[in-house]
Amino acid sequence: MLTSIGVDMKTEELRRQLSSAGLEFLDIQNPAVTLPPDPLWMISACSERDGALDEFFDFGQVGLIDAANAAWFNMAKGIGVIGSERELLLSINLASGEEWPVLRWARVRLGREWDVMGAGTESGVLGGPRGRPGFVMLSVDGNSALAGMTWEEERRIAIRGISDLRRAEPIVRSVVGMAARDSLPVEEVEFLSRWMSAGQAGLPD
C-alpha cells in the first residue's frame, strides 16, 4: 500500500524528471475518472486494423532525436493526445524498487521548449537510455492514446497512435479483463463498465 509520504517523494522525483523533458507536472489523476494505464500498454499489440498509426526510426538514423521528436509532436497533435491547453496524461509507476508496478496517470503540460525523445528518455521517465522510448500517453478526454516503443531486436524505435480507443481490440479486451478483477475498487469497476457501455465496445464472448 502506498503511503502519502511515499507518493510525495515519488512525485517530487517525477516533477524533476519531467521538467528536464519540458513537461510540467500538474497532478496524479484519480483512477476512477479515466481509463487506467494498464490496458493502454496494450497499444503495443495494436495494428492498422485497430486504427493504429505508426512512425519508425532506425537506431543509427542521422538526426534520430529531432526526427522522432517531430513525429511524436505531429502525431500527438493530430490525433488529439495533446489538448488545447497542451495537457496530456502520462503513464507512470508509483512503486519503488522491485515492488509490483503501481501505474497511474500523471497529468502534465507540454512547455514551449521540450525534448521528449532526448532528455525525456535520458532522465528515465520516458524510457531509456537516451533515444530509446518506453512510454504511453493518453488524451485528457480519454479518447486517444500514443506510445513510444523500442524494439531492440529490430534496432529501431516506433511511435504508435490510436485516435479512437474503442476501435482497438487488444485495448478493449484488456479493459474487459481488468473490470473483472475482484481486487479492483468498486468505483473503478463502475467507470470501466460505463466506458464499455458508452461506446458499445465489442466485448469478447
PDB file of C-alpha atoms in Angstrom, residues 53-197:
ATOM      1  CA  LEU A  53      -0.793   4.880 -36.958  1.00  0.00           C
ATOM      2  CA  ASP A  54       2.950   4.184 -36.929  1.00  0.00           C
ATOM      3  CA  GLU A  55       6.229   6.021 -37.421  1.00  0.00           C
ATOM      4  CA  PHE A  56       9.519   4.066 -37.367  1.00  0.00           C
ATOM      5  CA  PHE A  57      13.143   5.165 -36.940  1.00  0.00           C
ATOM      6  CA  ASP A  58      16.337   3.109 -37.123  1.00  0.00           C
ATOM      7  CA  PHE A  59      18.790   3.329 -34.213  1.00  0.00           C
ATOM      8  CA  GLY A  60      21.556   4.598 -36.493  1.00  0.00           C
ATOM      9  CA  GLN A  61      19.480   7.213 -38.282  1.00  0.00           C
ATOM     10  CA  VAL A  62      21.140  10.614 -38.552  1.00  0.00           C
ATOM     11  CA  GLY A  63      19.202  13.176 -36.531  1.00  0.00           C
ATOM     12  CA  LEU A  64      17.191  10.446 -34.762  1.00  0.00           C
ATOM     13  CA  ILE A  65      16.182  12.561 -31.736  1.00  0.00           C
ATOM     14  CA  ASP A  66      14.996  15.542 -33.775  1.00  0.00           C
ATOM     15  CA  ALA A  67      13.111  13.364 -36.267  1.00  0.00           C
ATOM     16  CA  ALA A  68      11.427  11.286 -33.551  1.00  0.00           C
ATOM     17  CA  ASN A  69      10.534  14.406 -31.555  1.00  0.00           C
ATOM     18  CA  ALA A  70       8.884  15.981 -34.602  1.00  0.00           C
ATOM     19  CA  ALA A  71       6.975  12.782 -35.419  1.00  0.00           C
ATOM     20  CA  TRP A  72       5.797  12.426 -31.800  1.00  0.00           C
ATOM     21  CA  PHE A  73       4.519  16.011 -31.675  1.00  0.00           C
ATOM     22  CA  ASN A  74       2.784  15.857 -35.049  1.00  0.00           C
ATOM     23  CA  MET A  75       1.066  12.585 -34.229  1.00  0.00           C
ATOM     24  CA  ALA A  76       0.107  13.635 -30.690  1.00  0.00           C
ATOM     25  CA  LYS A  77      -1.445  16.856 -32.009  1.00  0.00           C
ATOM     26  CA  GLY A  78      -3.040  15.158 -34.987  1.00  0.00           C
ATOM     27  CA  ILE A  79      -4.931  12.513 -33.015  1.00  0.00           C
ATOM     28  CA  GLY A  80      -5.751  14.784 -30.082  1.00  0.00           C
ATOM     29  CA  VAL A  81      -3.437  13.405 -27.376  1.00  0.00           C
ATOM     30  CA  ILE A  82      -2.175  16.952 -26.832  1.00  0.00           C
ATOM     31  CA  GLY A  83      -5.218  19.053 -25.975  1.00  0.00           C
ATOM     32  CA  SER A  84      -5.961  22.720 -26.495  1.00  0.00           C
ATOM     33  CA  GLU A  85      -4.221  23.629 -23.237  1.00  0.00           C
ATOM     34  CA  ARG A  86      -1.213  21.452 -24.201  1.00  0.00           C
ATOM     35  CA  GLU A  87      -2.155  18.993 -21.476  1.00  0.00           C
ATOM     36  CA  LEU A  88      -1.985  15.194 -21.628  1.00  0.00           C
ATOM     37  CA  LEU A  89      -1.734  12.162 -19.359  1.00  0.00           C
ATOM     38  CA  LEU A  90       1.463  10.116 -18.980  1.00  0.00           C
ATOM     39  CA  SER A  91       1.599   6.592 -17.527  1.00  0.00           C
ATOM     40  CA  ILE A  92       3.954   6.495 -14.528  1.00  0.00           C
ATOM     41  CA  ASN A  93       4.856   3.869 -11.936  1.00  0.00           C
ATOM     42  CA  LEU A  94       4.437   4.993  -8.327  1.00  0.00           C
ATOM     43  CA  ALA A  95       6.019   1.841  -6.874  1.00  0.00           C
ATOM     44  CA  SER A  96       9.672   1.784  -5.853  1.00  0.00           C
ATOM     45  CA  GLY A  97      12.461  -0.684  -6.481  1.00  0.00           C
ATOM     46  CA  GLU A  98      11.331  -4.258  -7.006  1.00  0.00           C
ATOM     47  CA  GLU A  99       7.752  -3.660  -5.899  1.00  0.00           C
ATOM     48  CA  TRP A 100       4.882  -4.689  -8.174  1.00  0.00           C
ATOM     49  CA  PRO A 101       4.170  -1.734 -10.515  1.00  0.00           C
ATOM     50  CA  VAL A 102       1.511   0.743  -9.428  1.00  0.00           C
ATOM     51  CA  LEU A 103       0.538   2.525 -12.628  1.00  0.00           C
ATOM     52  CA  ARG A 104      -1.193   5.900 -12.540  1.00  0.00           C
ATOM     53  CA  TRP A 105      -1.687   8.809 -14.926  1.00  0.00           C
ATOM     54  CA  ALA A 106       0.348  11.931 -14.320  1.00  0.00           C
ATOM     55  CA  ARG A 107      -1.357  14.972 -15.785  1.00  0.00           C
ATOM     56  CA  VAL A 108       1.277  17.130 -17.479  1.00  0.00           C
ATOM     57  CA  ARG A 109       1.503  20.235 -19.642  1.00  0.00           C
ATOM     58  CA  LEU A 110       3.869  20.465 -22.588  1.00  0.00           C
ATOM     59  CA  GLY A 111       6.124  23.522 -22.405  1.00  0.00           C
ATOM     60  CA  ARG A 112       7.187  25.735 -25.292  1.00  0.00           C
ATOM     61  CA  GLU A 113      10.611  24.084 -25.258  1.00  0.00           C
ATOM     62  CA  TRP A 114      10.717  20.334 -24.855  1.00  0.00           C
ATOM     63  CA  ASP A 115      12.716  17.209 -25.715  1.00  0.00           C
ATOM     64  CA  VAL A 116      10.663  14.053 -25.213  1.00  0.00           C
ATOM     65  CA  MET A 117      12.887  11.639 -27.141  1.00  0.00           C
ATOM     66  CA  GLY A 118      16.207  13.021 -25.894  1.00  0.00           C
ATOM     67  CA  ALA A 119      16.172  14.476 -22.384  1.00  0.00           C
ATOM     68  CA  GLY A 120      12.897  12.692 -21.560  1.00  0.00           C
ATOM     69  CA  THR A 121      14.292   9.227 -22.234  1.00  0.00           C
ATOM     70  CA  GLU A 122      17.687  10.101 -20.755  1.00  0.00           C
ATOM     71  CA  SER A 123      16.046  11.011 -17.431  1.00  0.00           C
ATOM     72  CA  GLY A 124      14.336   7.607 -17.320  1.00  0.00           C
ATOM     73  CA  VAL A 125      10.803   8.988 -17.077  1.00  0.00           C
ATOM     74  CA  LEU A 126      10.010   8.288 -20.744  1.00  0.00           C
ATOM     75  CA  GLY A 127      12.103   5.189 -21.261  1.00  0.00           C
ATOM     76  CA  GLY A 128      15.870   4.991 -21.554  1.00  0.00           C
ATOM     77  CA  PRO A 129      18.651   5.166 -22.347  1.00  0.00           C
ATOM     78  CA  ARG A 130      18.696   8.304 -24.477  1.00  0.00           C
ATOM     79  CA  GLY A 131      16.765   7.891 -27.702  1.00  0.00           C
ATOM     80  CA  ARG A 132      15.084   4.668 -26.576  1.00  0.00           C
ATOM     81  CA  PRO A 133      11.451   5.494 -25.689  1.00  0.00           C
ATOM     82  CA  GLY A 134       9.179   3.420 -23.489  1.00  0.00           C
ATOM     83  CA  PHE A 135       6.040   5.371 -22.613  1.00  0.00           C
ATOM     84  CA  VAL A 136       2.274   5.561 -23.037  1.00  0.00           C
ATOM     85  CA  MET A 137       0.285   8.794 -23.179  1.00  0.00           C
ATOM     86  CA  LEU A 138      -3.464   9.415 -23.121  1.00  0.00           C
ATOM     87  CA  SER A 139      -5.553  12.443 -24.054  1.00  0.00           C
ATOM     88  CA  VAL A 140      -7.219  14.190 -21.131  1.00  0.00           C
ATOM     89  CA  ASP A 141     -10.641  13.284 -22.571  1.00  0.00           C
ATOM     90  CA  GLY A 142      -9.598   9.611 -22.702  1.00  0.00           C
ATOM     91  CA  ASN A 143     -10.355   9.115 -26.400  1.00  0.00           C
ATOM     92  CA  SER A 144      -6.908   8.784 -27.955  1.00  0.00           C
ATOM     93  CA  ALA A 145      -3.520   7.411 -26.955  1.00  0.00           C
ATOM     94  CA  LEU A 146       0.062   7.261 -28.148  1.00  0.00           C
ATOM     95  CA  ALA A 147       3.080   5.112 -27.253  1.00  0.00           C
ATOM     96  CA  GLY A 148       6.810   5.394 -27.772  1.00  0.00           C
ATOM     97  CA  MET A 149       8.394   1.953 -28.101  1.00  0.00           C
ATOM     98  CA  THR A 150      11.886   0.494 -28.536  1.00  0.00           C
ATOM     99  CA  TRP A 151      12.392  -2.718 -30.493  1.00  0.00           C
ATOM    100  CA  GLU A 152      15.908  -3.887 -29.687  1.00  0.00           C
ATOM    101  CA  GLU A 153      15.922  -6.910 -31.997  1.00  0.00           C
ATOM    102  CA  GLU A 154      14.890  -4.829 -34.997  1.00  0.00           C
ATOM    103  CA  ARG A 155      17.140  -1.969 -33.865  1.00  0.00           C
ATOM    104  CA  ARG A 156      14.506   0.681 -34.288  1.00  0.00           C
ATOM    105  CA  ILE A 157      12.063   2.761 -32.310  1.00  0.00           C
ATOM    106  CA  ALA A 158       8.383   3.278 -33.034  1.00  0.00           C
ATOM    107  CA  ILE A 159       5.701   5.842 -32.295  1.00  0.00           C
ATOM    108  CA  ARG A 160       2.206   4.378 -32.413  1.00  0.00           C
ATOM    109  CA  GLY A 161      -1.027   6.339 -32.011  1.00  0.00           C
ATOM    110  CA  ILE A 162      -4.719   5.474 -31.886  1.00  0.00           C
ATOM    111  CA  SER A 163      -7.372   8.176 -32.241  1.00  0.00           C
ATOM    112  CA  ASP A 164     -10.359   6.045 -31.133  1.00  0.00           C
ATOM    113  CA  LEU A 165      -9.508   3.579 -28.370  1.00  0.00           C
ATOM    114  CA  ARG A 166     -12.781   1.671 -28.681  1.00  0.00           C
ATOM    115  CA  ARG A 167     -11.671   0.532 -32.139  1.00  0.00           C
ATOM    116  CA  ALA A 168      -8.570  -1.133 -30.689  1.00  0.00           C
ATOM    117  CA  GLU A 169      -9.427  -4.747 -29.863  1.00  0.00           C
ATOM    118  CA  PRO A 170      -6.330  -5.515 -27.711  1.00  0.00           C
ATOM    119  CA  ILE A 171      -7.125  -2.490 -25.525  1.00  0.00           C
ATOM    120  CA  VAL A 172     -10.857  -3.259 -25.295  1.00  0.00           C
ATOM    121  CA  ARG A 173     -10.145  -6.853 -24.277  1.00  0.00           C
ATOM    122  CA  SER A 174      -7.669  -5.684 -21.651  1.00  0.00           C
ATOM    123  CA  VAL A 175     -10.262  -3.253 -20.242  1.00  0.00           C
ATOM    124  CA  VAL A 176     -12.794  -6.091 -20.043  1.00  0.00           C
ATOM    125  CA  GLY A 177     -10.313  -8.301 -18.228  1.00  0.00           C
ATOM    126  CA  MET A 178      -9.367  -5.565 -15.784  1.00  0.00           C
ATOM    127  CA  ALA A 179     -13.022  -4.815 -14.987  1.00  0.00           C
ATOM    128  CA  ALA A 180     -13.472  -8.464 -13.995  1.00  0.00           C
ATOM    129  CA  ARG A 181     -10.770  -8.362 -11.296  1.00  0.00           C
ATOM    130  CA  ASP A 182     -12.057  -8.948  -7.777  1.00  0.00           C
ATOM    131  CA  SER A 183      -9.336  -6.708  -6.337  1.00  0.00           C
ATOM    132  CA  LEU A 184     -10.356  -3.600  -8.282  1.00  0.00           C
ATOM    133  CA  PRO A 185     -12.151  -0.879  -6.261  1.00  0.00           C
ATOM    134  CA  VAL A 186     -15.878  -0.621  -6.967  1.00  0.00           C
ATOM    135  CA  GLU A 187     -15.671   2.932  -8.312  1.00  0.00           C
ATOM    136  CA  GLU A 188     -13.033   1.920 -10.849  1.00  0.00           C
ATOM    137  CA  VAL A 189     -15.096  -1.080 -11.995  1.00  0.00           C
ATOM    138  CA  GLU A 190     -18.099   1.227 -12.412  1.00  0.00           C
ATOM    139  CA  PHE A 191     -16.060   3.608 -14.559  1.00  0.00           C
ATOM    140  CA  LEU A 192     -14.790   0.805 -16.787  1.00  0.00           C
ATOM    141  CA  SER A 193     -18.325  -0.547 -17.169  1.00  0.00           C
ATOM    142  CA  ARG A 194     -19.601   2.897 -18.190  1.00  0.00           C
ATOM    143  CA  TRP A 195     -16.755   3.275 -20.680  1.00  0.00           C
ATOM    144  CA  MET A 196     -17.553  -0.041 -22.315  1.00  0.00           C
ATOM    145  CA  SER A 197     -21.285   0.602 -22.390  1.00  0.00           C
TER     146      SER A 197
END
